[in-house]
Coordinates of C-alpha atoms in Angstrom, one line a residue:
Chain A
M1 CA 0.0 0.0 0.0
M2 CA 1.2 3.5 -0.9
K3 CA 2.3 5.5 2.1
K4 CA 1.3 9.1 2.4
I5 CA 4.1 11.6 3.1
L6 CA 3.9 15.3 3.7
V7 CA 7.0 17.4 2.7
I8 CA 7.1 20.8 4.3
E9 CA 9.9 22.9 2.8
D10 CA 10.3 26.3 1.2
N11 CA 13.2 25.7 -1.1
P12 CA 11.6 24.8 -4.5
M13 CA 14.7 22.7 -5.6
V14 CA 14.7 20.6 -2.4
I15 CA 10.9 20.2 -2.7
K16 CA 11.2 18.9 -6.3
S17 CA 14.0 16.5 -5.4
L18 CA 12.3 15.1 -2.4
E19 CA 9.0 14.8 -4.2
F20 CA 10.7 13.0 -7.1
K21 CA 12.8 10.7 -5.0
L22 CA 10.0 9.7 -2.6
T23 CA 7.5 9.2 -5.4
K24 CA 10.0 7.0 -7.2
D25 CA 10.3 5.0 -3.9
G26 CA 6.5 4.3 -4.2
N27 CA 5.1 6.9 -1.9
N28 CA 2.2 9.3 -2.3
V29 CA 3.9 12.7 -1.6
M30 CA 2.1 15.9 -0.8
V31 CA 3.9 19.2 -0.5
A32 CA 3.5 22.4 1.6
H33 CA 5.6 25.4 0.9
D34 CA 5.0 27.1 4.2
G35 CA 3.7 26.5 7.7
R36 CA 0.3 27.8 7.0
E37 CA -0.2 25.5 4.0
A38 CA 1.1 22.6 6.1
M39 CA -1.4 23.3 8.8
K40 CA -4.2 23.2 6.3
L41 CA -3.1 19.9 4.8
L42 CA -2.6 18.4 8.3
K43 CA -6.2 19.3 9.2
E44 CA -7.6 17.7 6.0
N45 CA -5.4 14.6 5.7
E46 CA -3.7 11.9 7.6
F47 CA -0.1 11.2 6.9
D48 CA 2.2 8.2 7.5
L49 CA 5.2 10.4 7.8
I50 CA 6.1 14.1 7.9
L51 CA 9.3 15.6 6.6
T52 CA 9.8 19.2 7.6
D53 CA 12.2 22.1 7.6
L54 CA 12.6 24.2 10.7
M55 CA 12.8 27.6 9.2
L56 CA 9.5 28.1 7.5
P57 CA 7.4 31.2 6.5
F58 CA 4.3 32.0 8.7
V59 CA 4.5 29.1 11.1
T60 CA 7.8 27.9 12.4
G61 CA 8.9 24.2 12.2
N62 CA 8.8 24.0 16.0
E63 CA 5.2 25.2 16.2
L64 CA 4.3 22.7 13.5
I65 CA 6.0 19.8 15.4
S66 CA 4.1 20.8 18.6
Y67 CA 0.9 20.8 16.6
I68 CA 1.6 17.4 15.0
K69 CA 2.6 15.8 18.3
K70 CA -0.6 17.2 20.0
N71 CA -3.0 16.0 17.3
T72 CA -1.4 12.9 15.7
P73 CA 1.3 11.8 18.2
N74 CA 2.1 8.5 16.4
T75 CA 3.0 10.2 13.0
P76 CA 6.8 10.0 12.6
I77 CA 8.5 13.3 11.9
I78 CA 11.9 13.8 10.2
V79 CA 13.4 17.2 10.4
L80 CA 15.5 18.4 7.4
S81 CA 17.4 21.5 8.4
T82 CA 20.6 23.4 7.6
S83 CA 21.2 23.9 11.3
T84 CA 24.0 21.9 12.8
Q85 CA 23.8 23.5 16.2
E86 CA 23.6 21.0 18.9
N87 CA 20.9 22.8 20.9
I88 CA 18.6 23.1 18.0
I89 CA 19.0 19.4 17.2
M90 CA 18.5 18.5 20.9
D91 CA 15.4 20.7 21.1
A92 CA 13.9 19.0 18.1
F93 CA 14.5 15.5 19.6
N94 CA 13.0 16.7 22.9
M95 CA 9.9 17.8 21.1
G96 CA 9.5 14.2 19.9
V97 CA 10.9 14.2 16.3
D98 CA 12.1 10.8 15.2
D99 CA 15.1 11.8 13.1
F100 CA 17.1 14.8 12.1
I101 CA 18.9 15.2 8.8
T102 CA 21.2 18.2 8.0
K103 CA 21.5 19.9 4.7
P104 CA 23.2 19.3 2.4
F105 CA 21.7 15.9 2.5
S106 CA 22.2 12.6 0.8
P107 CA 18.9 11.6 -1.0
N108 CA 19.8 7.9 -0.7
E109 CA 20.4 8.2 3.0
L110 CA 17.2 10.1 3.4
S111 CA 15.2 7.6 1.5
L112 CA 16.6 4.8 3.7
R113 CA 15.7 6.7 6.9
V114 CA 12.1 7.3 5.6
K115 CA 11.7 3.6 4.7
R116 CA 13.0 2.6 8.2
L117 CA 10.5 4.8 9.9
L118 CA 7.6 3.8 7.7
N119 CA 8.3 0.1 8.3
K120 CA 8.6 0.7 12.0
N121 CA 5.1 2.1 12.1
Chain B
M1 CA -6.7 70.5 -47.3
L2 CA -3.6 68.9 -45.8
N3 CA -1.4 70.5 -48.4
F4 CA -2.9 73.8 -47.6
Y5 CA -2.1 73.5 -43.9
T6 CA 1.4 72.2 -44.5
F7 CA 2.0 75.0 -46.8
N8 CA 0.6 77.5 -44.4
F9 CA 2.7 76.1 -41.5
H10 CA 5.7 76.2 -43.7
L11 CA 5.1 79.8 -44.5
N12 CA 4.5 80.6 -40.8
L13 CA 7.7 78.9 -39.7
E14 CA 9.7 80.7 -42.3
S15 CA 8.4 84.0 -41.1
L16 CA 9.2 83.3 -37.4
P17 CA 12.1 85.2 -35.8
W18 CA 15.3 83.1 -35.4
I19 CA 14.9 82.8 -31.6
M20 CA 11.6 81.1 -32.0
K21 CA 13.0 78.8 -34.6
L22 CA 15.8 77.9 -32.2
N23 CA 13.2 77.3 -29.4
I24 CA 11.1 75.0 -31.7
A25 CA 14.3 73.1 -32.7
F26 CA 15.2 72.5 -29.0
A27 CA 11.7 71.5 -28.2
L28 CA 11.7 69.0 -31.0
F29 CA 15.1 67.7 -30.0
F30 CA 14.1 67.1 -26.3
L31 CA 10.8 65.6 -27.4
S32 CA 12.6 63.1 -29.5
L33 CA 15.0 62.4 -26.7
A34 CA 12.1 61.8 -24.3
I35 CA 10.4 59.5 -26.9
I36 CA 13.6 57.5 -27.4
F37 CA 14.1 57.2 -23.6
F38 CA 10.5 56.0 -23.1
I39 CA 10.8 53.5 -25.9
S40 CA 14.1 52.3 -24.5
I41 CA 12.5 51.7 -21.0
I42 CA 9.7 49.8 -22.6
W43 CA 12.0 47.7 -24.7
I44 CA 14.3 46.9 -21.8
R45 CA 11.2 45.9 -19.7
I46 CA 9.9 43.6 -22.5
F47 CA 13.4 42.1 -23.0
K48 CA 13.7 41.5 -19.3
I49 CA 10.3 39.8 -19.2
Y50 CA 11.2 37.7 -22.2
R51 CA 14.6 36.8 -20.7
N52 CA 13.0 35.9 -17.3
E53 CA 10.4 33.7 -19.0
K54 CA 13.2 31.9 -20.9
K55 CA 15.1 31.5 -17.6
R56 CA 12.0 30.1 -15.8
K57 CA 11.4 27.6 -18.6
Q58 CA 15.1 26.5 -18.6
Q59 CA 15.0 26.2 -14.8
A60 CA 11.8 24.1 -14.9
L61 CA 13.3 21.9 -17.6
L62 CA 16.5 21.5 -15.6
I63 CA 14.8 20.5 -12.4
D64 CA 13.1 17.7 -14.2
F65 CA 16.3 16.7 -16.1
L66 CA 18.5 16.8 -12.9
N67 CA 16.0 14.9 -10.8
S68 CA 15.6 12.2 -13.5
Y69 CA 19.4 12.1 -13.9
L70 CA 20.0 11.6 -10.2
F71 CA 17.1 9.5 -9.1
D72 CA 15.5 7.7 -12.0
E73 CA 17.1 4.3 -12.7
D74 CA 15.3 4.0 -16.1
F75 CA 16.7 7.3 -17.3
D76 CA 19.0 6.7 -20.3
K77 CA 21.8 9.0 -19.2
E78 CA 24.0 9.0 -22.3
L79 CA 21.1 9.7 -24.7
E80 CA 19.4 12.3 -22.5
I81 CA 22.7 14.2 -22.0
K82 CA 23.3 14.2 -25.7
N83 CA 19.7 15.5 -26.4
F84 CA 20.0 18.1 -23.7
K85 CA 23.3 19.4 -25.1
E86 CA 21.9 19.6 -28.6
N87 CA 18.6 21.2 -27.7
H88 CA 18.9 23.2 -24.5
L89 CA 22.5 24.4 -24.3
K90 CA 22.6 26.6 -27.3
T91 CA 22.5 30.1 -26.0
S92 CA 24.7 31.8 -23.4
L93 CA 21.6 32.3 -21.2
E94 CA 20.7 28.6 -21.3
I95 CA 24.3 27.7 -20.3
K96 CA 24.4 30.2 -17.5
V97 CA 21.1 29.0 -16.0
T98 CA 22.2 25.4 -16.3
I99 CA 25.5 26.1 -14.4
K100 CA 23.6 28.0 -11.7
E101 CA 21.0 25.2 -11.3
I102 CA 23.7 22.5 -11.1
L103 CA 25.5 24.6 -8.4
H104 CA 22.2 25.0 -6.6
F105 CA 21.5 21.3 -6.6
H106 CA 25.1 20.6 -5.5
E107 CA 24.8 23.0 -2.6
N108 CA 21.9 21.1 -1.2
L109 CA 22.9 17.5 -1.9
K110 CA 25.8 15.4 -0.8
G111 CA 27.1 11.9 -1.2
E112 CA 26.7 10.0 -4.4
S113 CA 24.3 12.6 -5.8
A114 CA 26.8 15.4 -5.4
K115 CA 29.5 13.3 -7.2
D116 CA 27.0 12.6 -10.0
L117 CA 26.4 16.3 -10.5
E118 CA 30.1 16.9 -10.7
S119 CA 30.5 14.4 -13.5
L120 CA 27.4 15.7 -15.2
F121 CA 28.9 19.2 -15.3
S122 CA 31.8 17.8 -17.3
K123 CA 29.6 15.6 -19.5
L124 CA 27.6 18.7 -20.5
D125 CA 30.9 20.4 -21.6
L126 CA 30.3 23.1 -19.1
V127 CA 33.9 23.1 -18.0
E128 CA 34.9 24.6 -21.4
F129 CA 32.3 27.3 -21.0
T130 CA 33.5 28.0 -17.5
L131 CA 37.1 28.3 -18.7
L132 CA 36.0 30.8 -21.3
D133 CA 34.2 32.8 -18.6
L134 CA 37.4 32.7 -16.6
E135 CA 39.1 34.8 -19.2
D136 CA 36.1 37.0 -19.8
G137 CA 37.8 40.0 -18.3
R138 CA 34.9 41.2 -16.1
W139 CA 35.7 40.5 -12.4
F140 CA 32.3 39.2 -11.5
T141 CA 32.3 36.6 -14.4
T142 CA 35.8 35.5 -13.5
A143 CA 34.9 35.2 -9.7
R144 CA 31.8 33.2 -10.7
A145 CA 33.7 30.9 -12.9
I146 CA 36.4 30.1 -10.2
N147 CA 33.6 29.6 -7.7
A148 CA 31.8 27.1 -10.0
L149 CA 35.1 25.2 -10.5
S150 CA 35.9 25.0 -6.8
E151 CA 32.3 24.2 -5.7
L152 CA 32.2 21.3 -8.1
C153 CA 35.8 20.2 -7.4
I154 CA 36.8 20.5 -11.0
E155 CA 40.6 20.6 -11.4
V156 CA 42.1 22.7 -14.1
P157 CA 45.8 23.4 -14.6
N158 CA 47.1 25.4 -11.6
H159 CA 48.5 28.3 -13.7
R160 CA 45.0 29.2 -14.9
I161 CA 43.8 30.0 -11.3
E162 CA 47.2 31.2 -10.0
A163 CA 46.9 34.1 -12.3
Y164 CA 44.0 35.5 -10.2
L165 CA 45.7 35.1 -6.8
N166 CA 46.9 38.7 -7.0
E167 CA 44.0 40.3 -8.9
S168 CA 43.0 43.8 -7.9
R169 CA 39.5 42.8 -6.9
N170 CA 39.2 41.1 -3.4
E171 CA 36.4 38.9 -4.6
V172 CA 38.5 37.3 -7.4
R173 CA 41.4 36.8 -5.1
Q174 CA 39.2 35.2 -2.5
Q175 CA 37.6 32.8 -4.9
S176 CA 41.0 31.7 -6.3
Q177 CA 42.3 31.1 -2.7
L178 CA 39.2 29.0 -1.9
Y179 CA 39.7 27.1 -5.2
F180 CA 43.2 25.9 -4.0
L181 CA 41.9 25.2 -0.5
K182 CA 39.0 23.1 -1.6
L183 CA 40.8 21.1 -4.2
A184 CA 44.0 20.5 -2.2
E185 CA 44.7 17.0 -1.0
E186 CA 47.8 18.2 0.9
H187 CA 49.6 21.5 1.3
P188 CA 46.4 23.6 1.1
L189 CA 48.2 26.9 1.8
K190 CA 50.8 26.6 -0.9
F191 CA 49.1 29.5 -2.7
L192 CA 50.4 31.8 0.1
D193 CA 53.9 31.5 -1.4
K194 CA 52.6 33.2 -4.5
T195 CA 50.5 35.8 -2.7
V196 CA 51.8 39.3 -2.9
R197 CA 48.7 41.3 -1.9
P198 CA 47.6 41.5 1.7
L199 CA 45.0 39.1 3.0
T200 CA 41.8 41.0 4.1
T201 CA 40.1 40.1 7.3
W202 CA 37.3 38.4 5.4
Q203 CA 39.8 36.4 3.3
Q204 CA 41.5 35.2 6.5
I205 CA 38.1 34.1 7.9
Y206 CA 37.2 32.3 4.7
I207 CA 40.6 30.5 4.6
E208 CA 40.2 29.4 8.2
N209 CA 36.7 28.2 7.5
A210 CA 37.7 26.3 4.4
L211 CA 40.6 24.7 6.2
K212 CA 38.2 23.4 8.9
N213 CA 35.2 22.4 6.7
F214 CA 36.5 21.4 3.3
Y215 CA 40.2 20.4 3.5
K216 CA 40.5 16.8 4.6
G217 CA 44.3 16.3 4.5
P218 CA 46.9 16.8 7.2
A219 CA 47.0 20.2 8.9
P220 CA 49.7 22.4 7.4
D221 CA 52.7 23.6 9.4
F222 CA 51.8 27.3 9.7
S223 CA 55.3 28.2 10.8
N224 CA 56.3 27.9 7.1
W225 CA 54.8 31.4 6.6
L226 CA 56.2 33.2 9.7
D227 CA 58.8 34.8 7.5
H228 CA 56.4 35.9 4.7
D229 CA 56.8 39.4 3.3
L230 CA 53.1 40.3 4.1
T231 CA 52.2 41.2 7.7
S232 CA 48.7 39.8 7.1
V233 CA 50.0 36.4 6.1
V234 CA 52.3 36.3 9.2
E235 CA 49.5 37.5 11.4
F236 CA 47.2 34.7 10.0
S237 CA 49.9 32.1 10.5
I238 CA 50.5 33.1 14.1
R239 CA 46.8 32.9 14.8
M240 CA 46.5 29.5 13.1
I241 CA 49.4 28.0 15.1
A242 CA 47.3 28.6 18.2
R243 CA 44.0 27.5 16.6
Y244 CA 45.6 24.2 15.6
N245 CA 47.4 23.7 18.9
Q246 CA 50.8 23.5 17.2
F247 CA 52.8 23.6 20.5
E248 CA 56.0 22.6 18.6
N249 CA 55.9 26.0 17.0
I250 CA 56.0 28.0 20.3
P251 CA 59.7 28.7 20.1
K252 CA 59.2 30.2 16.7
L253 CA 56.5 32.6 18.1
I254 CA 58.7 34.0 20.9
P255 CA 60.8 36.3 18.7
F256 CA 57.6 38.1 17.7
L257 CA 57.2 39.4 21.3
K258 CA 60.1 41.7 20.5
S259 CA 58.6 42.7 17.1
K260 CA 58.4 46.4 16.3
N261 CA 55.1 45.6 14.5
D262 CA 52.3 45.9 17.0
T263 CA 49.9 43.8 14.9
L264 CA 52.3 40.8 14.9
K265 CA 53.3 41.4 18.6
R266 CA 49.7 41.5 19.6
E267 CA 48.8 38.3 17.7
A268 CA 51.8 36.5 19.1
I269 CA 50.8 37.4 22.7
S270 CA 47.3 36.3 22.1
S271 CA 48.4 33.0 20.5
L272 CA 51.0 32.2 23.1
A273 CA 48.4 32.8 25.8
N274 CA 45.9 30.5 24.0
L275 CA 48.7 27.9 23.9
E276 CA 49.1 28.5 27.6
D277 CA 52.9 29.1 27.3
I278 CA 54.0 29.5 30.9
G279 CA 57.1 31.6 30.1
L280 CA 55.0 34.3 28.3
L281 CA 54.2 36.5 31.3
E282 CA 57.8 36.4 32.6
L283 CA 58.9 37.9 29.3
L284 CA 56.2 40.5 29.1
I285 CA 55.5 41.9 32.6
P286 CA 59.0 43.5 33.3
T287 CA 58.7 45.7 30.2
F288 CA 55.0 46.3 30.5
M289 CA 55.3 50.1 30.4
D290 CA 57.5 50.1 27.3
N291 CA 54.7 48.9 25.2
S292 CA 52.0 50.8 23.2
R293 CA 48.5 51.0 24.7
I294 CA 47.1 48.2 22.4
I295 CA 49.9 45.8 23.6
K296 CA 49.3 46.7 27.2
L297 CA 45.7 45.8 26.9
E298 CA 46.7 42.5 25.2
I299 CA 49.1 41.7 28.0
L300 CA 46.4 42.3 30.6
D301 CA 44.2 39.9 28.6
A302 CA 47.0 37.4 28.8
V303 CA 47.4 37.8 32.5
E304 CA 43.7 37.3 33.0
Q305 CA 43.9 34.1 30.8
I306 CA 47.0 32.4 32.1
G307 CA 48.3 34.5 35.0
N308 CA 47.5 34.9 38.7
Y309 CA 47.0 37.8 41.1
E310 CA 50.7 38.1 41.8
D311 CA 51.4 38.7 38.1
L312 CA 48.7 41.3 38.0
K313 CA 50.1 43.1 41.1
K314 CA 53.5 43.3 39.3
I315 CA 51.7 45.2 36.5
G316 CA 49.8 47.3 39.1
E317 CA 53.1 48.5 40.5
Q318 CA 54.0 50.0 37.1
L319 CA 50.5 51.2 36.2
A320 CA 51.0 54.9 37.0
T321 CA 48.7 56.1 34.4
T322 CA 45.6 58.1 34.0
D323 CA 44.5 55.9 31.0
W324 CA 41.1 54.9 32.3
E325 CA 40.6 52.1 29.9
L326 CA 43.7 50.4 31.1
R327 CA 42.8 51.0 34.8
I328 CA 39.2 49.8 34.3
K329 CA 40.6 46.6 32.6
Y330 CA 43.1 46.2 35.4
H331 CA 40.4 46.5 38.1
N332 CA 38.1 44.2 36.3
I333 CA 40.7 41.5 36.1
E334 CA 41.5 42.1 39.8
L335 CA 37.8 41.6 40.6
G336 CA 38.0 38.2 38.7
F337 CA 41.0 37.2 40.8
L338 CA 39.6 38.4 44.1
P339 CA 35.8 38.1 44.0
E340 CA 35.5 38.2 47.8
K341 CA 37.1 41.8 47.7
K342 CA 34.8 43.0 45.0
E343 CA 33.3 45.9 47.1
L344 CA 36.7 47.0 48.4
I345 CA 38.3 47.1 44.9
Y346 CA 35.3 49.0 43.5
S347 CA 35.4 51.7 46.2
Q348 CA 39.2 52.0 45.8
F349 CA 38.7 52.4 42.1
M350 CA 36.1 55.1 42.5
L351 CA 38.3 56.9 45.0
E352 CA 41.2 56.9 42.5
K353 CA 39.0 58.1 39.7
R354 CA 37.5 60.8 41.8
F355 CA 40.8 62.3 42.9
E356 CA 42.6 61.3 39.6
I357 CA 45.3 59.5 41.6

């Protein structure tokens, strides 16, 4: 069965690459370009996995993570961020994210991590 | 009818005084200038819209092409590259957008995908175009070309980049320095031997950053550049000796404590303090007052960092000065050494200040 993944990212190049790669892997990918759009999609759909950036327009990544954890606590979250600061990574894990990938990222590695989390759930 | 008016106007114009004719001539001249200006603006605007549209189309095409190239196993790479070269790399704009997009992808991806992009750049014959850009003559095109080569780790004969190490524009020099740093497997700072223009502060920061984040080989021996002709290179080398904990180079830094050049002396004090050289304060404290203000402040920093209250008191005995910045620094360090006497030191300081002791 196709898994439904939400990609929340504001960089068009990264969006297209993630969309392409994850669709090629057999997933149904939906895209939100900012936090507000993501909130709307989250209210209307149920996702098997969420891949999000932390720096987003309108609603920040941290606010989104809190919202997801409050409403669908079992949905796995992967953060994809340029930040390598330890405190930001620790904060994200403390909020309950399942994985943290830093940019620049390896698409193959990301794909494996997504598969691992989807299989786990 | 028309002929009649033209004729009439012609007649009237002829009969006008010369000053009026001159006025009309100027009016017509400026009117035509205004029309030309207006048409030019509209034409530039239309050209820009057309160019942006072409750019957008090429970008969209490239995103699909690059994603398929990187992630689609069924994608016939050889054939598609040939087609892309023949159909979508014909104009300078198409080539420029392609280079930019590949760089953008490369910036965001790592691992096998980044390597694939590097090889794609060569397969699309973009290296040749970049080398042409290198010799374009305009500084921003040259800087951009060197940047593309270093970002994508494309090696070209050294002499082609060395030529830009001493360019008049900082940006070009900076890009050529980064090129050598990013591509070096060992001896990343060899380019300093050929540098004859001073390193700017930003260049020093970028070199340090590239050494930490891109260069993977053994750390260079920074003492090799302690006798360089440029103060900025020597200053940078002294700083790096401390950053890289090259304790074996401490004896080579000691002579700089007697340097006439305050920049080098200051950097040497700071580096030796960072390396926690125990003999440093013994050399500096007895001659404290012979130094310039900037060196005195640096010595106080060194005392705070590696000294004790006794060292500070030895400076205090010499500190007969009304330079309040020095005194404030001295008392602040004293507070750090003797936190329990904070109140006493503060009131003593205020008393001295009040009566200008």
